[in-house]
């Protein structure tokens, strides 16, 4: 069992998962400030889980991803978010070689985007993604195939 019930374990979890949570939040919200807020919210929820254990490291990581995606959905639904106009420039917090494909990925619907991101960037299997998102493996597999095809078409249009 993995417990996050000491300051040392919590700090370790923050160090291990902050970047991943930020990337997932950013690719859902497209805003640095909102993504940072989600990171904080996810870690607050983790802090509240201190008495509950996780089966293993992968269970903890899956829980964090699921909570991150749910926080993004909640954030998008919030009154504040719907009534805010951001003046910040659209900035993608990735390496230059990753930006081009991520710009195309951001144009896909969120279901495809999350599945493609988890599969290629976080290197989860279809089975693991299905468990994280609470979907059937066949659904994840078909969305992965459809998402790849849509991404391919987007890139063909851009590059001729």
C-alpha atoms as an extended CHARMM CRD file, in Angstrom:
* protein
*
       160  EXT
         1         1  UNK       CA              0.0000000000        0.0000000000        0.0000000000  PROA      1               0.0000000000
         2         2  UNK       CA              1.0910000000        3.5400000000       -0.7260000000  PROA      2               0.0000000000
         3         3  UNK       CA              0.1150000000        6.2090000000        1.8070000000  PROA      3               0.0000000000
         4         4  UNK       CA              0.6860000000        9.9270000000        1.4350000000  PROA      4               0.0000000000
         5         5  UNK       CA              0.4000000000       10.6830000000        5.1400000000  PROA      5               0.0000000000
         6         6  UNK       CA              3.7050000000       12.3520000000        5.9710000000  PROA      6               0.0000000000
         7         7  UNK       CA              5.1530000000       15.6280000000        4.8130000000  PROA      7               0.0000000000
         8         8  UNK       CA              8.0860000000       13.8010000000        3.2090000000  PROA      8               0.0000000000
         9         9  UNK       CA              5.7940000000       11.5300000000        1.1540000000  PROA      9               0.0000000000
        10        10  UNK       CA              3.6000000000       14.4650000000        0.1490000000  PROA      10              0.0000000000
        11        11  UNK       CA              6.5880000000       16.5410000000       -0.9830000000  PROA      11              0.0000000000
        12        12  UNK       CA              7.8350000000       13.5210000000       -2.9470000000  PROA      12              0.0000000000
        13        13  UNK       CA              4.4320000000       13.1630000000       -4.6570000000  PROA      13              0.0000000000
        14        14  UNK       CA              4.3990000000       16.8680000000       -5.5290000000  PROA      14              0.0000000000
        15        15  UNK       CA              7.8550000000       16.5110000000       -7.0750000000  PROA      15              0.0000000000
        16        16  UNK       CA              6.8940000000       13.4030000000       -9.0290000000  PROA      16              0.0000000000
        17        17  UNK       CA              3.4990000000       14.4650000000      -10.3610000000  PROA      17              0.0000000000
        18        18  UNK       CA              3.4190000000       18.2800000000      -10.6610000000  PROA      18              0.0000000000
        19        19  UNK       CA              4.6520000000       18.4200000000      -14.2500000000  PROA      19              0.0000000000
        20        20  UNK       CA              2.3430000000       15.6450000000      -15.4180000000  PROA      20              0.0000000000
        21        21  UNK       CA             -0.6930000000       17.2290000000      -13.7380000000  PROA      21              0.0000000000
        22        22  UNK       CA              0.1730000000       20.6190000000      -15.2340000000  PROA      22              0.0000000000
        23        23  UNK       CA              0.5530000000       19.1700000000      -18.7430000000  PROA      23              0.0000000000
        24        24  UNK       CA             -2.7570000000       17.3100000000      -18.5360000000  PROA      24              0.0000000000
        25        25  UNK       CA             -4.5250000000       20.3770000000      -17.1330000000  PROA      25              0.0000000000
        26        26  UNK       CA             -2.9960000000       22.6640000000      -19.7420000000  PROA      26              0.0000000000
        27        27  UNK       CA             -3.9470000000       20.4510000000      -22.6400000000  PROA      27              0.0000000000
        28        28  UNK       CA             -7.5300000000       20.4960000000      -21.3200000000  PROA      28              0.0000000000
        29        29  UNK       CA             -7.7970000000       24.1870000000      -20.3840000000  PROA      29              0.0000000000
        30        30  UNK       CA             -5.2640000000       25.9230000000      -22.6900000000  PROA      30              0.0000000000
        31        31  UNK       CA             -4.4080000000       28.4420000000      -20.0180000000  PROA      31              0.0000000000
        32        32  UNK       CA             -1.3420000000       28.4770000000      -17.7720000000  PROA      32              0.0000000000
        33        33  UNK       CA             -3.0580000000       30.1130000000      -14.7810000000  PROA      33              0.0000000000
        34        34  UNK       CA             -6.0120000000       27.7370000000      -14.8980000000  PROA      34              0.0000000000
        35        35  UNK       CA             -3.6850000000       24.7380000000      -15.1990000000  PROA      35              0.0000000000
        36        36  UNK       CA             -1.7290000000       25.9400000000      -12.1620000000  PROA      36              0.0000000000
        37        37  UNK       CA             -4.9920000000       26.2500000000      -10.2140000000  PROA      37              0.0000000000
        38        38  UNK       CA             -5.9000000000       22.6850000000      -11.1300000000  PROA      38              0.0000000000
        39        39  UNK       CA             -2.4820000000       21.4630000000       -9.9650000000  PROA      39              0.0000000000
        40        40  UNK       CA             -3.1240000000       23.0630000000       -6.5800000000  PROA      40              0.0000000000
        41        41  UNK       CA             -6.6400000000       21.6180000000       -6.3920000000  PROA      41              0.0000000000
        42        42  UNK       CA             -5.4100000000       18.1170000000       -7.2100000000  PROA      42              0.0000000000
        43        43  UNK       CA             -2.7580000000       18.2730000000       -4.5050000000  PROA      43              0.0000000000
        44        44  UNK       CA             -5.3070000000       19.5540000000       -2.0000000000  PROA      44              0.0000000000
        45        45  UNK       CA             -7.4740000000       16.5430000000       -2.8040000000  PROA      45              0.0000000000
        46        46  UNK       CA             -4.4330000000       14.2900000000       -2.4000000000  PROA      46              0.0000000000
        47        47  UNK       CA             -3.7500000000       15.8420000000        0.9920000000  PROA      47              0.0000000000
        48        48  UNK       CA             -7.2980000000       14.9310000000        2.0390000000  PROA      48              0.0000000000
        49        49  UNK       CA             -6.5620000000       11.3000000000        1.0700000000  PROA      49              0.0000000000
        50        50  UNK       CA             -3.7980000000       10.9660000000        3.6770000000  PROA      50              0.0000000000
        51        51  UNK       CA             -5.6610000000        8.3110000000        5.6740000000  PROA      51              0.0000000000
        52        52  UNK       CA             -6.6540000000        6.3340000000        2.5940000000  PROA      52              0.0000000000
        53        53  UNK       CA             -4.0210000000        4.2070000000        0.9310000000  PROA      53              0.0000000000
        54        54  UNK       CA             -3.4380000000        3.3820000000       -2.6900000000  PROA      54              0.0000000000
        55        55  UNK       CA             -2.7830000000       -0.2030000000       -3.7900000000  PROA      55              0.0000000000
        56        56  UNK       CA              0.5090000000        0.7540000000       -5.4140000000  PROA      56              0.0000000000
        57        57  UNK       CA              2.3060000000        3.5670000000       -7.2280000000  PROA      57              0.0000000000
        58        58  UNK       CA              0.3340000000        3.0340000000      -10.4600000000  PROA      58              0.0000000000
        59        59  UNK       CA             -2.9500000000        3.2090000000       -8.5330000000  PROA      59              0.0000000000
        60        60  UNK       CA             -1.8390000000        6.5410000000       -7.0570000000  PROA      60              0.0000000000
        61        61  UNK       CA             -0.7990000000        7.8560000000      -10.4850000000  PROA      61              0.0000000000
        62        62  UNK       CA             -4.0920000000        6.7190000000      -12.0650000000  PROA      62              0.0000000000
        63        63  UNK       CA             -6.0450000000        8.3820000000       -9.2610000000  PROA      63              0.0000000000
        64        64  UNK       CA             -4.1310000000       11.6300000000       -9.7910000000  PROA      64              0.0000000000
        65        65  UNK       CA             -4.7910000000       11.5890000000      -13.5540000000  PROA      65              0.0000000000
        66        66  UNK       CA             -8.4920000000       10.8800000000      -13.0450000000  PROA      66              0.0000000000
        67        67  UNK       CA             -8.7910000000       13.6720000000      -10.4550000000  PROA      67              0.0000000000
        68        68  UNK       CA             -6.8950000000       16.0750000000      -12.7470000000  PROA      68              0.0000000000
        69        69  UNK       CA             -9.2250000000       15.4470000000      -15.6900000000  PROA      69              0.0000000000
        70        70  UNK       CA            -12.2820000000       15.7650000000      -13.4330000000  PROA      70              0.0000000000
        71        71  UNK       CA            -10.9530000000       19.0280000000      -11.9600000000  PROA      71              0.0000000000
        72        72  UNK       CA            -10.5220000000       20.3650000000      -15.4950000000  PROA      72              0.0000000000
        73        73  UNK       CA            -14.1160000000       19.4500000000      -16.3320000000  PROA      73              0.0000000000
        74        74  UNK       CA            -15.3500000000       21.1120000000      -13.1370000000  PROA      74              0.0000000000
        75        75  UNK       CA            -13.2350000000       24.1710000000      -13.8310000000  PROA      75              0.0000000000
        76        76  UNK       CA            -14.6980000000       24.5150000000      -17.3310000000  PROA      76              0.0000000000
        77        77  UNK       CA            -18.2180000000       24.3680000000      -15.8870000000  PROA      77              0.0000000000
        78        78  UNK       CA            -17.5970000000       26.9830000000      -13.2070000000  PROA      78              0.0000000000
        79        79  UNK       CA            -19.3140000000       30.3400000000      -13.3720000000  PROA      79              0.0000000000
        80        80  UNK       CA            -16.0240000000       32.1930000000      -12.9530000000  PROA      80              0.0000000000
        81        81  UNK       CA            -14.4160000000       30.3790000000      -15.8830000000  PROA      81              0.0000000000
        82        82  UNK       CA            -17.3720000000       30.9800000000      -18.1850000000  PROA      82              0.0000000000
        83        83  UNK       CA            -17.3730000000       34.6870000000      -17.4140000000  PROA      83              0.0000000000
        84        84  UNK       CA            -13.6640000000       35.4090000000      -17.6220000000  PROA      84              0.0000000000
        85        85  UNK       CA            -11.8210000000       36.8430000000      -20.5940000000  PROA      85              0.0000000000
        86        86  UNK       CA             -8.1010000000       36.0970000000      -20.5780000000  PROA      86              0.0000000000
        87        87  UNK       CA             -5.6280000000       38.5580000000      -22.0210000000  PROA      87              0.0000000000
        88        88  UNK       CA             -2.6560000000       36.2480000000      -21.8110000000  PROA      88              0.0000000000
        89        89  UNK       CA             -1.0090000000       35.0830000000      -25.0010000000  PROA      89              0.0000000000
        90        90  UNK       CA             -1.5550000000       31.5020000000      -26.0620000000  PROA      90              0.0000000000
        91        91  UNK       CA              1.5970000000       29.7950000000      -24.8790000000  PROA      91              0.0000000000
        92        92  UNK       CA              2.3730000000       26.0810000000      -25.0650000000  PROA      92              0.0000000000
        93        93  UNK       CA              4.6710000000       24.9900000000      -22.1980000000  PROA      93              0.0000000000
        94        94  UNK       CA              6.4920000000       22.2380000000      -24.0790000000  PROA      94              0.0000000000
        95        95  UNK       CA              9.7720000000       21.7270000000      -25.8420000000  PROA      95              0.0000000000
        96        96  UNK       CA              9.9690000000       23.2080000000      -29.3730000000  PROA      96              0.0000000000
        97        97  UNK       CA              9.9460000000       19.7790000000      -31.0610000000  PROA      97              0.0000000000
        98        98  UNK       CA              6.7290000000       18.8690000000      -29.2060000000  PROA      98              0.0000000000
        99        99  UNK       CA              4.8510000000       22.0620000000      -29.9850000000  PROA      99              0.0000000000
       100       100  UNK       CA              3.9280000000       21.3960000000      -33.5730000000  PROA      100             0.0000000000
       101       101  UNK       CA              2.1490000000       18.1050000000      -32.9450000000  PROA      101             0.0000000000
       102       102  UNK       CA              0.5770000000       19.4200000000      -29.7350000000  PROA      102             0.0000000000
       103       103  UNK       CA             -0.8960000000       22.3770000000      -31.6150000000  PROA      103             0.0000000000
       104       104  UNK       CA             -2.6340000000       19.8730000000      -33.8880000000  PROA      104             0.0000000000
       105       105  UNK       CA             -3.6230000000       17.7020000000      -30.9140000000  PROA      105             0.0000000000
       106       106  UNK       CA             -5.2960000000       20.7030000000      -29.2400000000  PROA      106             0.0000000000
       107       107  UNK       CA             -7.6820000000       20.9630000000      -32.1880000000  PROA      107             0.0000000000
       108       108  UNK       CA             -9.1620000000       17.5300000000      -31.4860000000  PROA      108             0.0000000000
       109       109  UNK       CA            -12.1690000000       16.9510000000      -29.2000000000  PROA      109             0.0000000000
       110       110  UNK       CA            -11.1360000000       16.3930000000      -25.5680000000  PROA      110             0.0000000000
       111       111  UNK       CA            -11.9110000000       12.6510000000      -25.5520000000  PROA      111             0.0000000000
       112       112  UNK       CA             -9.4790000000       12.0330000000      -28.3870000000  PROA      112             0.0000000000
       113       113  UNK       CA             -6.9850000000       14.5340000000      -26.9860000000  PROA      113             0.0000000000
       114       114  UNK       CA             -6.8560000000       12.9380000000      -23.5290000000  PROA      114             0.0000000000
       115       115  UNK       CA             -6.5580000000        9.4050000000      -24.8790000000  PROA      115             0.0000000000
       116       116  UNK       CA             -3.8210000000       10.3180000000      -27.3900000000  PROA      116             0.0000000000
       117       117  UNK       CA             -1.9740000000       12.3220000000      -24.7440000000  PROA      117             0.0000000000
       118       118  UNK       CA             -2.0730000000        9.5430000000      -22.1500000000  PROA      118             0.0000000000
       119       119  UNK       CA             -1.0620000000        6.9420000000      -24.7430000000  PROA      119             0.0000000000
       120       120  UNK       CA              1.8330000000        8.7840000000      -26.3790000000  PROA      120             0.0000000000
       121       121  UNK       CA              3.0930000000       11.2560000000      -23.7710000000  PROA      121             0.0000000000
       122       122  UNK       CA              2.4380000000        9.3930000000      -20.5230000000  PROA      122             0.0000000000
       123       123  UNK       CA              2.9400000000        5.9680000000      -22.1880000000  PROA      123             0.0000000000
       124       124  UNK       CA             -0.1110000000        4.2520000000      -20.7510000000  PROA      124             0.0000000000
       125       125  UNK       CA             -1.5540000000        1.1270000000      -22.3630000000  PROA      125             0.0000000000
       126       126  UNK       CA             -5.0910000000        1.0300000000      -23.6990000000  PROA      126             0.0000000000
       127       127  UNK       CA             -6.1210000000       -1.0960000000      -20.7130000000  PROA      127             0.0000000000
       128       128  UNK       CA             -4.6200000000        1.4140000000      -18.2510000000  PROA      128             0.0000000000
       129       129  UNK       CA             -6.2550000000        4.3720000000      -20.0170000000  PROA      129             0.0000000000
       130       130  UNK       CA             -9.6160000000        2.5810000000      -19.9060000000  PROA      130             0.0000000000
       131       131  UNK       CA             -9.2220000000        2.0780000000      -16.1570000000  PROA      131             0.0000000000
       132       132  UNK       CA             -8.1420000000        5.6830000000      -15.5580000000  PROA      132             0.0000000000
       133       133  UNK       CA            -10.9910000000        7.1790000000      -17.5950000000  PROA      133             0.0000000000
       134       134  UNK       CA            -13.5960000000        4.6190000000      -16.5170000000  PROA      134             0.0000000000
       135       135  UNK       CA            -14.2650000000        3.5270000000      -20.1070000000  PROA      135             0.0000000000
       136       136  UNK       CA            -14.2520000000        0.1630000000      -21.8680000000  PROA      136             0.0000000000
       137       137  UNK       CA            -11.0210000000       -0.9040000000      -23.5660000000  PROA      137             0.0000000000
       138       138  UNK       CA            -12.7950000000       -1.1620000000      -26.9280000000  PROA      138             0.0000000000
       139       139  UNK       CA            -14.0260000000        2.4160000000      -26.5660000000  PROA      139             0.0000000000
       140       140  UNK       CA            -10.5370000000        3.6760000000      -25.7650000000  PROA      140             0.0000000000
       141       141  UNK       CA             -9.0580000000        1.6770000000      -28.6370000000  PROA      141             0.0000000000
       142       142  UNK       CA            -11.5750000000        2.9900000000      -31.1760000000  PROA      142             0.0000000000
       143       143  UNK       CA            -11.1390000000        6.5790000000      -29.9550000000  PROA      143             0.0000000000
       144       144  UNK       CA             -7.3600000000        6.1510000000      -30.1910000000  PROA      144             0.0000000000
       145       145  UNK       CA             -7.6860000000        4.9740000000      -33.8020000000  PROA      145             0.0000000000
       146       146  UNK       CA            -10.1600000000        7.7480000000      -34.6880000000  PROA      146             0.0000000000
       147       147  UNK       CA             -8.0430000000       10.3380000000      -32.9020000000  PROA      147             0.0000000000
       148       148  UNK       CA             -4.9280000000        9.2350000000      -34.8160000000  PROA      148             0.0000000000
       149       149  UNK       CA             -6.8300000000        9.4800000000      -38.0930000000  PROA      149             0.0000000000
       150       150  UNK       CA             -8.1370000000       12.9530000000      -37.2820000000  PROA      150             0.0000000000
       151       151  UNK       CA             -4.6740000000       14.0770000000      -36.1940000000  PROA      151             0.0000000000
       152       152  UNK       CA             -3.1850000000       12.6840000000      -39.3930000000  PROA      152             0.0000000000
       153       153  UNK       CA             -5.7370000000       14.5870000000      -41.5030000000  PROA      153             0.0000000000
       154       154  UNK       CA             -5.0280000000       17.8120000000      -39.6150000000  PROA      154             0.0000000000
       155       155  UNK       CA             -1.3070000000       17.4120000000      -40.1720000000  PROA      155             0.0000000000
       156       156  UNK       CA             -1.7660000000       16.5640000000      -43.8760000000  PROA      156             0.0000000000
       157       157  UNK       CA             -3.8210000000       19.7340000000      -44.3770000000  PROA      157             0.0000000000
       158       158  UNK       CA             -1.1740000000       21.8240000000      -42.6390000000  PROA      158             0.0000000000
       159       159  UNK       CA              1.7690000000       20.2770000000      -44.4660000000  PROA      159             0.0000000000
       160       160  UNK       CA              0.0950000000       19.6770000000      -47.8070000000  PROA      160             0.0000000000
